[in-house]
PDB file of C-alpha atoms in Angstrom:
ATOM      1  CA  UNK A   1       4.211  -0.395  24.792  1.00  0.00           C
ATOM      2  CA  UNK A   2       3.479  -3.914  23.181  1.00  0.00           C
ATOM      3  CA  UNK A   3       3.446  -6.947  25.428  1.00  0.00           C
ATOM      4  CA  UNK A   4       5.341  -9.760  24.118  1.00  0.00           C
ATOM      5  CA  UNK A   5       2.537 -11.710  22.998  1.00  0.00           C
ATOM      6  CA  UNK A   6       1.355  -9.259  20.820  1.00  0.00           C
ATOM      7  CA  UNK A   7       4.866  -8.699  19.355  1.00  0.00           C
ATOM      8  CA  UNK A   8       4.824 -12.210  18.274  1.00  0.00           C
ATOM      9  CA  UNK A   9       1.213 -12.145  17.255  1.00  0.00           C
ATOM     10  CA  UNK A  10       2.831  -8.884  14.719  1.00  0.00           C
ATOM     11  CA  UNK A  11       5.551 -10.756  13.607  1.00  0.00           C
ATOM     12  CA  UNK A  12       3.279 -13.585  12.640  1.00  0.00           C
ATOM     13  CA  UNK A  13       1.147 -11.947  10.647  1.00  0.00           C
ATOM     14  CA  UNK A  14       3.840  -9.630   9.023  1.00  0.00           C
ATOM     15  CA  UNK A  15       4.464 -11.866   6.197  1.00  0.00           C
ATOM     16  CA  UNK A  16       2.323 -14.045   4.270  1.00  0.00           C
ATOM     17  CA  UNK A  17      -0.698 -15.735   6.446  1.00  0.00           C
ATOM     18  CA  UNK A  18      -1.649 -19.364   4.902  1.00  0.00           C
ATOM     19  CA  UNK A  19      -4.126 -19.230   2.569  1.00  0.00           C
ATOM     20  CA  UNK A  20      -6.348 -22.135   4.727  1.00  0.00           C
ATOM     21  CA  UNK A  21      -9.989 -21.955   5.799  1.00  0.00           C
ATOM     22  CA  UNK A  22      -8.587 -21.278   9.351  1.00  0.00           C
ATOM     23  CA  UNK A  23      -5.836 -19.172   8.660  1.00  0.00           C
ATOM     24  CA  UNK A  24      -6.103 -17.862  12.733  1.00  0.00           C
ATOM     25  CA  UNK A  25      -5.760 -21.233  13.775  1.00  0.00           C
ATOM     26  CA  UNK A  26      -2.756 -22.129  11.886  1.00  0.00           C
ATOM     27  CA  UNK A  27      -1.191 -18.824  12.657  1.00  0.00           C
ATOM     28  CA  UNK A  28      -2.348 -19.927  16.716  1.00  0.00           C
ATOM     29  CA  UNK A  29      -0.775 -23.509  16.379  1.00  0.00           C
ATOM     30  CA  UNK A  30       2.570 -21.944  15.349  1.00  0.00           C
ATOM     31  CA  UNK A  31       2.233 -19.411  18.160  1.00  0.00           C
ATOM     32  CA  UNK A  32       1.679 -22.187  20.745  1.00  0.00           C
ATOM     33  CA  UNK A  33      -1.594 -20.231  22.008  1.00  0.00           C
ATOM     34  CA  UNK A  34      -5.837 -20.695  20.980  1.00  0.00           C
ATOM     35  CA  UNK A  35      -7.209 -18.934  18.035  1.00  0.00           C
ATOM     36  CA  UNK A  36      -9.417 -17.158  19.844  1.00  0.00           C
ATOM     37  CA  UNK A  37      -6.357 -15.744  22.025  1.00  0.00           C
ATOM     38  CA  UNK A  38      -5.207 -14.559  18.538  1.00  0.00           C
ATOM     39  CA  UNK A  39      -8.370 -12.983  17.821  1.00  0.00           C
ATOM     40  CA  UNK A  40      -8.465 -11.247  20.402  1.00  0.00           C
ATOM     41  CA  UNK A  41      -5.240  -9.538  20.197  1.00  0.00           C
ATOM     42  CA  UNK A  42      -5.724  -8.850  16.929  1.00  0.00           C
ATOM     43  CA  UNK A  43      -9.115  -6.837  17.897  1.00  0.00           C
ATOM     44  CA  UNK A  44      -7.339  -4.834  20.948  1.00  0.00           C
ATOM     45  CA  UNK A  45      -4.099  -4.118  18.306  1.00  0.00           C
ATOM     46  CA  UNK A  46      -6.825  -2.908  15.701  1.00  0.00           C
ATOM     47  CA  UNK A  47      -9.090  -1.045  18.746  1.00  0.00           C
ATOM     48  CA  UNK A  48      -6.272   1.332  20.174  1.00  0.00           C
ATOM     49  CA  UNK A  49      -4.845   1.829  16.485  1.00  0.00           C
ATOM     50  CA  UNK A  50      -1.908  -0.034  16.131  1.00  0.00           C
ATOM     51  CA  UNK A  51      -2.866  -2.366  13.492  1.00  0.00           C
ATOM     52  CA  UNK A  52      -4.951  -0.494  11.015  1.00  0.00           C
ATOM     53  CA  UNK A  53      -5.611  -3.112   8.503  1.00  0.00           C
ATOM     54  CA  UNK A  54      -5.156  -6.041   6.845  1.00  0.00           C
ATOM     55  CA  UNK A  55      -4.230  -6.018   3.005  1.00  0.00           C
ATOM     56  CA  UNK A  56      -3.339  -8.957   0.273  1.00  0.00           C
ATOM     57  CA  UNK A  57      -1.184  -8.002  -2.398  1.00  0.00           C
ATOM     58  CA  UNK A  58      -1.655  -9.030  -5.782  1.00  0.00           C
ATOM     59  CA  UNK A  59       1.063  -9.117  -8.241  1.00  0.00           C
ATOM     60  CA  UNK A  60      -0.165  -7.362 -10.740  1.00  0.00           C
ATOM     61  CA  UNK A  61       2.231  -8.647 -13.592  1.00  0.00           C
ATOM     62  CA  UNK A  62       0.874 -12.243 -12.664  1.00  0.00           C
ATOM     63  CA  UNK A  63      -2.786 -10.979 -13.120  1.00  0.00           C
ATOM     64  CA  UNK A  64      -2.271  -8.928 -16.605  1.00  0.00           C
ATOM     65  CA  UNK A  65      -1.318  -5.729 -15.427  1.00  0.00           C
ATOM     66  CA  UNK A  66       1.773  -5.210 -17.612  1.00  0.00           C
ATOM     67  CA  UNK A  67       2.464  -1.525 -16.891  1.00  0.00           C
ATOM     68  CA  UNK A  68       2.073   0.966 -13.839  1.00  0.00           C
ATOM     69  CA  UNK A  69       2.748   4.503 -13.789  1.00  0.00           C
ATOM     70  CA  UNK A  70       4.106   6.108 -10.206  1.00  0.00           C
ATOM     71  CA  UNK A  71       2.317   9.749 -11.292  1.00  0.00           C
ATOM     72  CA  UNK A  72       3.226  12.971  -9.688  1.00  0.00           C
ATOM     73  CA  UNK A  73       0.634  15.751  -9.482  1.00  0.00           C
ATOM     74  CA  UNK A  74       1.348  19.169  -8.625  1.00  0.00           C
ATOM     75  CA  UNK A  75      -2.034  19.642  -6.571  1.00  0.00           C
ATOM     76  CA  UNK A  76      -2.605  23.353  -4.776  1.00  0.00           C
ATOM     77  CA  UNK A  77      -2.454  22.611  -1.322  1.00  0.00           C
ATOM     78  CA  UNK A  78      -6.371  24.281  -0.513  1.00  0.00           C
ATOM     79  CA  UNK A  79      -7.842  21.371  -3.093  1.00  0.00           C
ATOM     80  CA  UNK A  80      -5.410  18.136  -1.739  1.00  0.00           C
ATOM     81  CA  UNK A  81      -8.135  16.488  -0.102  1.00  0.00           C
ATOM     82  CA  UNK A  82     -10.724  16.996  -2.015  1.00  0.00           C
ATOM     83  CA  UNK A  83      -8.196  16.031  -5.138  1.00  0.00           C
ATOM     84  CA  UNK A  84      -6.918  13.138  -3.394  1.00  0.00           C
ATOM     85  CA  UNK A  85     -10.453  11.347  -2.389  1.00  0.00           C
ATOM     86  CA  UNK A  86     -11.266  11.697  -5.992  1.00  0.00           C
ATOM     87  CA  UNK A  87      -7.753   9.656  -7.166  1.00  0.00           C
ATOM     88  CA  UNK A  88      -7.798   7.481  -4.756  1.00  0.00           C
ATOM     89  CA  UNK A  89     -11.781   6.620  -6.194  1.00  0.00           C
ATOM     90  CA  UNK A  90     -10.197   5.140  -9.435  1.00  0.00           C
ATOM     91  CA  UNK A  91      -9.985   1.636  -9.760  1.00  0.00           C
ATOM     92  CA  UNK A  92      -6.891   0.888 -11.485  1.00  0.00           C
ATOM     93  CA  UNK A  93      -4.979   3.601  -8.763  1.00  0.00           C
ATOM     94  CA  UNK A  94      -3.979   0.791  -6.189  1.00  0.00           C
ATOM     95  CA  UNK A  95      -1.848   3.981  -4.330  1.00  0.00           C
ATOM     96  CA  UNK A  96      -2.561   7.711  -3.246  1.00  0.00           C
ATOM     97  CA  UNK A  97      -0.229   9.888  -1.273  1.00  0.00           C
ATOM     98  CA  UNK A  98       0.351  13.495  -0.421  1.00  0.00           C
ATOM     99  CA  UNK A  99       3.941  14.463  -0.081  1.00  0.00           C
ATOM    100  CA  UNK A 100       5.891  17.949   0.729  1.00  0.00           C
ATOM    101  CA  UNK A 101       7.202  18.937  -2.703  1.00  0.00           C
ATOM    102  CA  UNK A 102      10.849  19.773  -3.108  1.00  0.00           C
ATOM    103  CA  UNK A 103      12.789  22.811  -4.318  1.00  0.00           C
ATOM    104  CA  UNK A 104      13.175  21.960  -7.529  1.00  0.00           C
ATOM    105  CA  UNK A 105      10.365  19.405  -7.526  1.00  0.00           C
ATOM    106  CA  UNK A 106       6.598  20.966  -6.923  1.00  0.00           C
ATOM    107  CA  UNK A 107       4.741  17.868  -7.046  1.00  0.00           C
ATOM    108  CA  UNK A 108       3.073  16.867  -3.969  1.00  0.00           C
ATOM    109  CA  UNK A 109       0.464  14.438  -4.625  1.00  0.00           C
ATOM    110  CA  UNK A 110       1.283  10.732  -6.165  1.00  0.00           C
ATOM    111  CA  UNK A 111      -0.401   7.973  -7.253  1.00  0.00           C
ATOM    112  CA  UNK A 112       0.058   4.770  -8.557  1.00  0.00           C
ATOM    113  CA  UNK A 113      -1.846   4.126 -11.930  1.00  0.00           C
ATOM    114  CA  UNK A 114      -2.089   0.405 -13.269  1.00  0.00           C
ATOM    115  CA  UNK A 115      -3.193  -1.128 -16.682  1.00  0.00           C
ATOM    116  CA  UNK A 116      -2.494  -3.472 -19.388  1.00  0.00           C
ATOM    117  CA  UNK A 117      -0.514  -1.053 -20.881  1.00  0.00           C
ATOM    118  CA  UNK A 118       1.290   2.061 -20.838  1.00  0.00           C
ATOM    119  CA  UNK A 119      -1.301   3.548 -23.081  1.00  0.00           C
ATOM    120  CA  UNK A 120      -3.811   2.448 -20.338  1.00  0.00           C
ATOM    121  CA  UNK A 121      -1.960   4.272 -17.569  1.00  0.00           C
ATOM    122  CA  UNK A 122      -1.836   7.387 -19.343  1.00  0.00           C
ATOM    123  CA  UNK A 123      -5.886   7.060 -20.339  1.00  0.00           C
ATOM    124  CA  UNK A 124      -6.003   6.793 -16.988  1.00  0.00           C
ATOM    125  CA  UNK A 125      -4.084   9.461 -15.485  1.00  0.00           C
ATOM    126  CA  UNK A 126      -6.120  11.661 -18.546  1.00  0.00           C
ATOM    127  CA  UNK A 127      -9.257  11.394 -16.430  1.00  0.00           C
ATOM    128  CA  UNK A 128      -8.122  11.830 -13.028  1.00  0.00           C
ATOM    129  CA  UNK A 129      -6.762  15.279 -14.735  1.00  0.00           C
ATOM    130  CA  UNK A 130     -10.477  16.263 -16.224  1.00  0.00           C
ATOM    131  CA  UNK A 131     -12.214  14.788 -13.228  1.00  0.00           C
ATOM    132  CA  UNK A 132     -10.013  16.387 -11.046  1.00  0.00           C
ATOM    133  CA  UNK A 133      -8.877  19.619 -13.302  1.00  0.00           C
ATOM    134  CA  UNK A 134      -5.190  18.908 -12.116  1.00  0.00           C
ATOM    135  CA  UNK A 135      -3.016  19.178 -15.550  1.00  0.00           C
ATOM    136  CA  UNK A 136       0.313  19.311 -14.059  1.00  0.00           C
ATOM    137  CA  UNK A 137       1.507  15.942 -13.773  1.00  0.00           C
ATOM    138  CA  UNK A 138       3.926  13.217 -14.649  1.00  0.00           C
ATOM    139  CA  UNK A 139       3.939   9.996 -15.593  1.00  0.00           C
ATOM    140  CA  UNK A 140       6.970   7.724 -14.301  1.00  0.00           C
ATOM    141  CA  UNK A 141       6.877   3.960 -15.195  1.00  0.00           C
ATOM    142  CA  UNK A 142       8.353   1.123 -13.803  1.00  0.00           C
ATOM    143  CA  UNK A 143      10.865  -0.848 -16.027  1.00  0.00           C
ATOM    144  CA  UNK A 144      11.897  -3.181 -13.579  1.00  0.00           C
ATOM    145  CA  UNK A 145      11.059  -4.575  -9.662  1.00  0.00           C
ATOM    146  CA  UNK A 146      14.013  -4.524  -7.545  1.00  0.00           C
ATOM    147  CA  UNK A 147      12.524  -5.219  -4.474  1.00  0.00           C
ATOM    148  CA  UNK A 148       9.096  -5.440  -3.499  1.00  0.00           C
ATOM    149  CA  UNK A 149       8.632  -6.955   0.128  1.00  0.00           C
ATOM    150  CA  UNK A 150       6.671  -5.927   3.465  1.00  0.00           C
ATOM    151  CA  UNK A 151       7.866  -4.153   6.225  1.00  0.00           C
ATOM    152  CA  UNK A 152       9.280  -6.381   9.088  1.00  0.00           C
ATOM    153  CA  UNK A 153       8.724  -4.876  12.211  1.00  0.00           C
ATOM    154  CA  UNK A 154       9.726  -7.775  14.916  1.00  0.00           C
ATOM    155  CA  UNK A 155      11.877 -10.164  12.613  1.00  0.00           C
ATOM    156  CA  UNK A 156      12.857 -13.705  13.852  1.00  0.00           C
ATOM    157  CA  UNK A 157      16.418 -13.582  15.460  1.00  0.00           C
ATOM    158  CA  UNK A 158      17.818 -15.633  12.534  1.00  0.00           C
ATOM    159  CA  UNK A 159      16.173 -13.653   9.701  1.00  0.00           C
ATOM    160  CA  UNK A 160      17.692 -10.222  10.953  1.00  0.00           C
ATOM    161  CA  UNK A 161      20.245  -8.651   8.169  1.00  0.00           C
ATOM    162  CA  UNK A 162      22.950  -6.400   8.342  1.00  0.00           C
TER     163      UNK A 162
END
């Protein structure tokens, strides 16, 4: 159970925290409550596990990264760790997950592969297949962003949708 203090300390650092020298004070003074009070929550949220990190997002189009390549690996299950420490290693993979395969789809391990190009991405997903000696995979770019937003977990009351 989350007090309600630390449900508003969530939903205010859900979105985007300012980009100040203090950015723990200015998320405090629109709290109403000390910086160090938000601190502190922050700790005891990250010390029992409910907050497990804190991440900036870069948009990669903005930066020079023109392509990206969700890539689905077909990984035996005995080697998925192992396989997926050694993906997730690469710098231009920003994303690593293991997921049950389908029916009529056997991959189970995915990553997301950025470059400057698509030729990159596929140079890319080349070596994780030698380093890794995974060869059945597939390469699925993005052609367009539809939506690309974090999760809101304790929304405002006037920012709630439908």
């Amino acid at each position: 159970m989350l007090t309600d203090l630390e449900k508003r300390v969530i939903a205010a650092i859900q979105g985007d925290i300012p980009v100040v020298s203090r950015p723990y004070q200015a998320l405090a003074d629109k709290l109403g409550i000390s910086e160090e009070a938000v601190i502190s929550v922050l700790q005891d949220l990250t010390d029992r596990g409910v907050v497990r990190r804190f991440g900036a997002t870069l948009r990669h189009q903005k930066s020079g990264y023109k392509a990206n390549a969700m890539t689905a690996w077909q990984v035996p299950e005995d080697r998925v760790e192992a396989v997926g420490e050694i993906m997730a290693s690469f710098r231009t993979v920003s994303h690593c997950y293991r997921r049950d395969p389908a029916e009529d789809w056997p991959y189970n391990m995915y990553t997301m592969i950025h470059g400057k190009t698509e030729s990159d991405c596929q140079e890319t997903a080349r070596q994780i297949s030698e380093k890794t000696g995974v060869d059945t995979y597939l390469l699925l770019f993005s052609r367009q962003e539809l939506k690309k937003i974090s999760m809101t977990y304790f929304p405002d009351d006037d920012s709630c949708e439908a």
